[in-house]
Tab-separated table of C-alpha atoms in Angstrom:
chain	number	residue	atom	x	y	z
D	1	MET	CA	5.276	6.184	19.547
D	2	LEU	CA	7.466	5.567	16.652
D	3	ARG	CA	7.084	2.146	14.258
D	4	TYR	CA	10.768	1.143	12.954
D	5	HIS	CA	11.034	0.090	9.550
D	6	THR	CA	7.636	0.140	8.850
D	7	PRO	CA	6.106	2.614	6.096
D	8	LEU	CA	4.662	5.647	7.513
D	9	ASP	CA	1.944	7.457	5.513
D	10	ALA	CA	1.181	11.075	5.214
D	11	PRO	CA	-0.869	11.448	7.913
D	12	THR	CA	1.403	9.828	10.294
D	13	LEU	CA	4.120	12.037	9.028
D	14	ARG	CA	1.955	15.205	9.669
D	15	SER	CA	1.310	14.054	13.323
D	16	LEU	CA	5.395	14.125	13.723
D	17	GLY	CA	5.692	17.400	12.301
D	18	ILE	CA	7.050	16.553	8.942
D	19	PRO	CA	5.425	18.951	6.219
D	20	GLU	CA	3.999	18.299	3.094
D	21	PRO	CA	4.763	17.126	0.023
D	22	TRP	CA	6.227	14.012	2.048
D	23	THR	CA	3.938	11.268	1.895
D	24	PHE	CA	6.211	8.116	2.640
D	25	GLY	CA	8.501	7.594	5.442
D	26	LEU	CA	10.402	5.091	7.522
D	27	ALA	CA	11.404	5.575	11.022
D	28	ASP	CA	14.688	4.329	12.622
D	29	ARG	CA	17.295	4.971	15.593
D	30	VAL	CA	20.947	6.170	15.087
D	31	ARG	CA	23.053	3.001	15.941
D	32	PHE	CA	26.444	3.110	17.750
D	33	GLY	CA	28.301	1.698	14.484
D	34	GLU	CA	27.014	5.131	12.517
D	35	ILE	CA	28.852	7.335	14.664
D	36	ASP	CA	32.214	8.936	13.871
D	37	ALA	CA	35.310	9.626	15.662
D	38	LEU	CA	33.764	12.965	16.234
D	39	GLY	CA	30.833	11.547	18.073
D	40	HIS	CA	28.330	12.326	15.538
D	41	VAL	CA	26.400	10.274	12.555
D	42	ASN	CA	29.137	9.705	10.009
D	43	ASN	CA	28.370	11.274	6.400
D	44	THR	CA	28.072	7.511	4.876
D	45	ALA	CA	25.248	6.639	7.369
D	46	TYR	CA	22.810	9.132	5.206
D	47	LEU	CA	23.523	7.285	1.981
D	48	ARG	CA	23.000	4.059	3.581
D	49	TRP	CA	19.486	5.386	5.188
D	50	PHE	CA	18.371	6.527	1.668
D	51	GLU	CA	19.183	3.093	0.106
D	52	SER	CA	17.223	1.374	2.901
D	53	PHE	CA	14.350	3.743	2.283
D	54	ARG	CA	14.178	3.094	-1.445
D	55	LEU	CA	13.723	-0.712	-1.076
D	56	PRO	CA	10.223	-0.703	0.379
D	57	TYR	CA	9.456	2.605	-1.387
D	58	LEU	CA	9.895	1.590	-4.902
D	59	LYS	CA	8.159	-1.828	-3.834
D	60	ALA	CA	5.216	0.347	-2.591
D	61	ARG	CA	5.228	2.672	-5.735
D	62	LYS	CA	4.886	-0.418	-7.987
D	63	VAL	CA	8.395	0.037	-9.718
D	64	THR	CA	9.644	-3.424	-8.817
D	65	ASP	CA	8.643	-6.379	-6.498
D	66	TYR	CA	12.253	-7.498	-6.727
D	67	GLY	CA	11.411	-10.726	-8.125
D	68	PRO	CA	13.530	-12.772	-10.965
D	69	ASN	CA	11.513	-10.722	-13.780
D	70	SER	CA	11.983	-7.237	-12.240
D	71	PRO	CA	14.396	-4.768	-13.849
D	72	ARG	CA	17.891	-4.018	-12.230
D	73	LEU	CA	17.812	-0.568	-10.472
D	74	VAL	CA	20.877	1.307	-10.864
D	75	LEU	CA	21.902	4.330	-8.927
D	76	LYS	CA	23.481	6.811	-11.399
D	77	ARG	CA	24.081	9.762	-9.131
D	78	THR	CA	23.338	10.629	-5.562
D	79	SER	CA	24.080	13.449	-3.203
D	80	CYS	CA	23.605	14.486	0.272
D	81	ASP	CA	23.366	17.975	2.122
D	82	TYR	CA	24.144	17.919	5.845
D	83	LEU	CA	21.992	20.596	7.384
D	84	ALA	CA	22.520	19.269	11.196
D	85	GLU	CA	24.396	16.957	13.549
D	86	MET	CA	22.733	13.626	14.863
D	87	PHE	CA	24.036	11.789	17.566
D	88	SER	CA	23.645	8.104	18.625
D	89	GLY	CA	20.479	7.192	19.924
D	90	MET	CA	18.301	9.741	18.230
D	91	ASP	CA	15.273	8.579	16.545
D	92	TYR	CA	14.860	9.843	12.898
D	93	ILE	CA	12.609	9.570	9.951
D	94	VAL	CA	13.677	9.460	6.351
D	95	THR	CA	11.270	10.625	3.779
D	96	GLY	CA	11.600	10.518	0.167
D	97	ARG	CA	9.319	11.100	-2.968
D	98	THR	CA	10.032	11.136	-6.735
D	99	ARG	CA	10.115	14.414	-8.148
D	100	ALA	CA	10.665	13.841	-12.154
D	101	MET	CA	10.686	11.038	-14.477
D	102	ARG	CA	11.619	10.149	-17.852
D	103	THR	CA	10.970	6.767	-19.757
D	104	THR	CA	13.314	4.758	-17.955
D	105	SER	CA	14.804	6.929	-15.059
D	106	PHE	CA	13.626	9.019	-12.401
D	107	THR	CA	14.933	11.517	-9.925
D	108	MET	CA	13.946	11.136	-6.026
D	109	GLU	CA	14.323	13.605	-3.508
D	110	PHE	CA	15.141	12.649	0.388
D	111	ALA	CA	15.001	14.169	3.832
D	112	VAL	CA	16.214	13.208	7.276
D	113	TRP	CA	14.030	14.446	10.112
D	114	LEU	CA	13.975	14.368	13.906
D	115	PRO	CA	10.325	13.919	14.383
D	116	THR	CA	8.205	15.886	17.179
D	117	GLU	CA	4.903	15.412	18.502
D	118	GLN	CA	4.480	19.229	18.987
D	119	GLY	CA	5.468	21.659	16.155
D	120	PRO	CA	7.365	21.145	13.179
D	121	ALA	CA	10.206	18.393	12.943
D	122	LYS	CA	13.730	19.630	12.636
D	123	GLN	CA	15.455	18.395	8.972
D	124	THR	CA	18.983	17.200	9.414
D	125	ALA	CA	19.714	16.333	5.744
D	126	ALA	CA	18.608	16.576	2.145
D	127	GLY	CA	19.461	14.066	-0.599
D	128	GLU	CA	18.762	13.466	-4.254
D	129	ALA	CA	19.326	10.351	-6.342
D	130	ILE	CA	18.931	9.314	-9.992
D	131	ILE	CA	17.809	5.902	-10.789
D	132	VAL	CA	17.916	4.160	-13.855
D	133	LEU	CA	16.145	0.891	-14.639
D	134	LEU	CA	17.744	-1.627	-16.931
D	135	ASP	CA	16.650	-4.944	-18.508
D	136	ARG	CA	17.098	-7.965	-16.096
D	137	ASP	CA	19.039	-10.019	-18.782
D	138	GLY	CA	21.036	-7.350	-20.816
D	139	PRO	CA	22.305	-4.066	-21.144
D	140	GLY	CA	19.103	-2.489	-22.474
D	141	ARG	CA	17.231	-0.175	-20.590
D	142	TYR	CA	13.755	-0.935	-19.096
D	143	ALA	CA	10.426	1.497	-18.969
D	144	ILE	CA	9.297	2.479	-15.688
D	145	PRO	CA	5.955	0.382	-15.282
D	146	GLN	CA	2.902	2.371	-15.711
D	147	GLU	CA	1.739	1.699	-12.297
D	148	GLY	CA	4.995	2.870	-11.102
D	149	ARG	CA	4.612	6.058	-13.370
D	150	THR	CA	0.845	6.765	-12.030
D	151	ALA	CA	2.170	6.067	-8.401
D	152	PHE	CA	4.897	8.742	-8.785
D	153	THR	CA	2.592	10.996	-10.251
D	154	LYS	CA	-0.424	10.662	-8.124
D	155	GLU	CA	1.294	10.050	-4.618
D	156	ASP	CA	4.498	12.180	-5.107
D	157	GLY	CA	3.371	14.861	-7.526
D	158	ALA	CA	6.140	13.912	-9.988
D	159	ILE	CA	6.563	15.562	-13.156
D	160	SER	CA	7.139	13.907	-16.493
D	161	GLU	CA	10.248	14.823	-18.527
D	162	VAL	CA	9.555	12.865	-21.670
């Protein structure tokens, strides 16, 4: 049984057919409002799913607590490759990881999966995003907190491009 909107760890992802290197995921179900005129998931829904994933992921990775002293997180660029159609009512899991980081920015990868309890999950989309951290009260950049850098490296296998 899937737990919606609750972080899924690596062992849970493996049990649902999602391969390494993914270690963090969120499950949900396709909603009626995400369906387009052709009857499948609208392309913009995937980008919203990636955004919804980033919020708990970045908190878990200790990049932000979304408090008044936290950095501003700015989406510099995002992309999505659509690999298979999805339809109303389907259960899915969004996974994400940080692939690389610089001093004040990092690159994330995303995937959308149709989970199974036997055999490999089917990947329906792949995405990427570059996130920049900015000072809360000004235009300057904000360094990724050391706890976040450590989590990106340890949990995601991120490389430093500094």
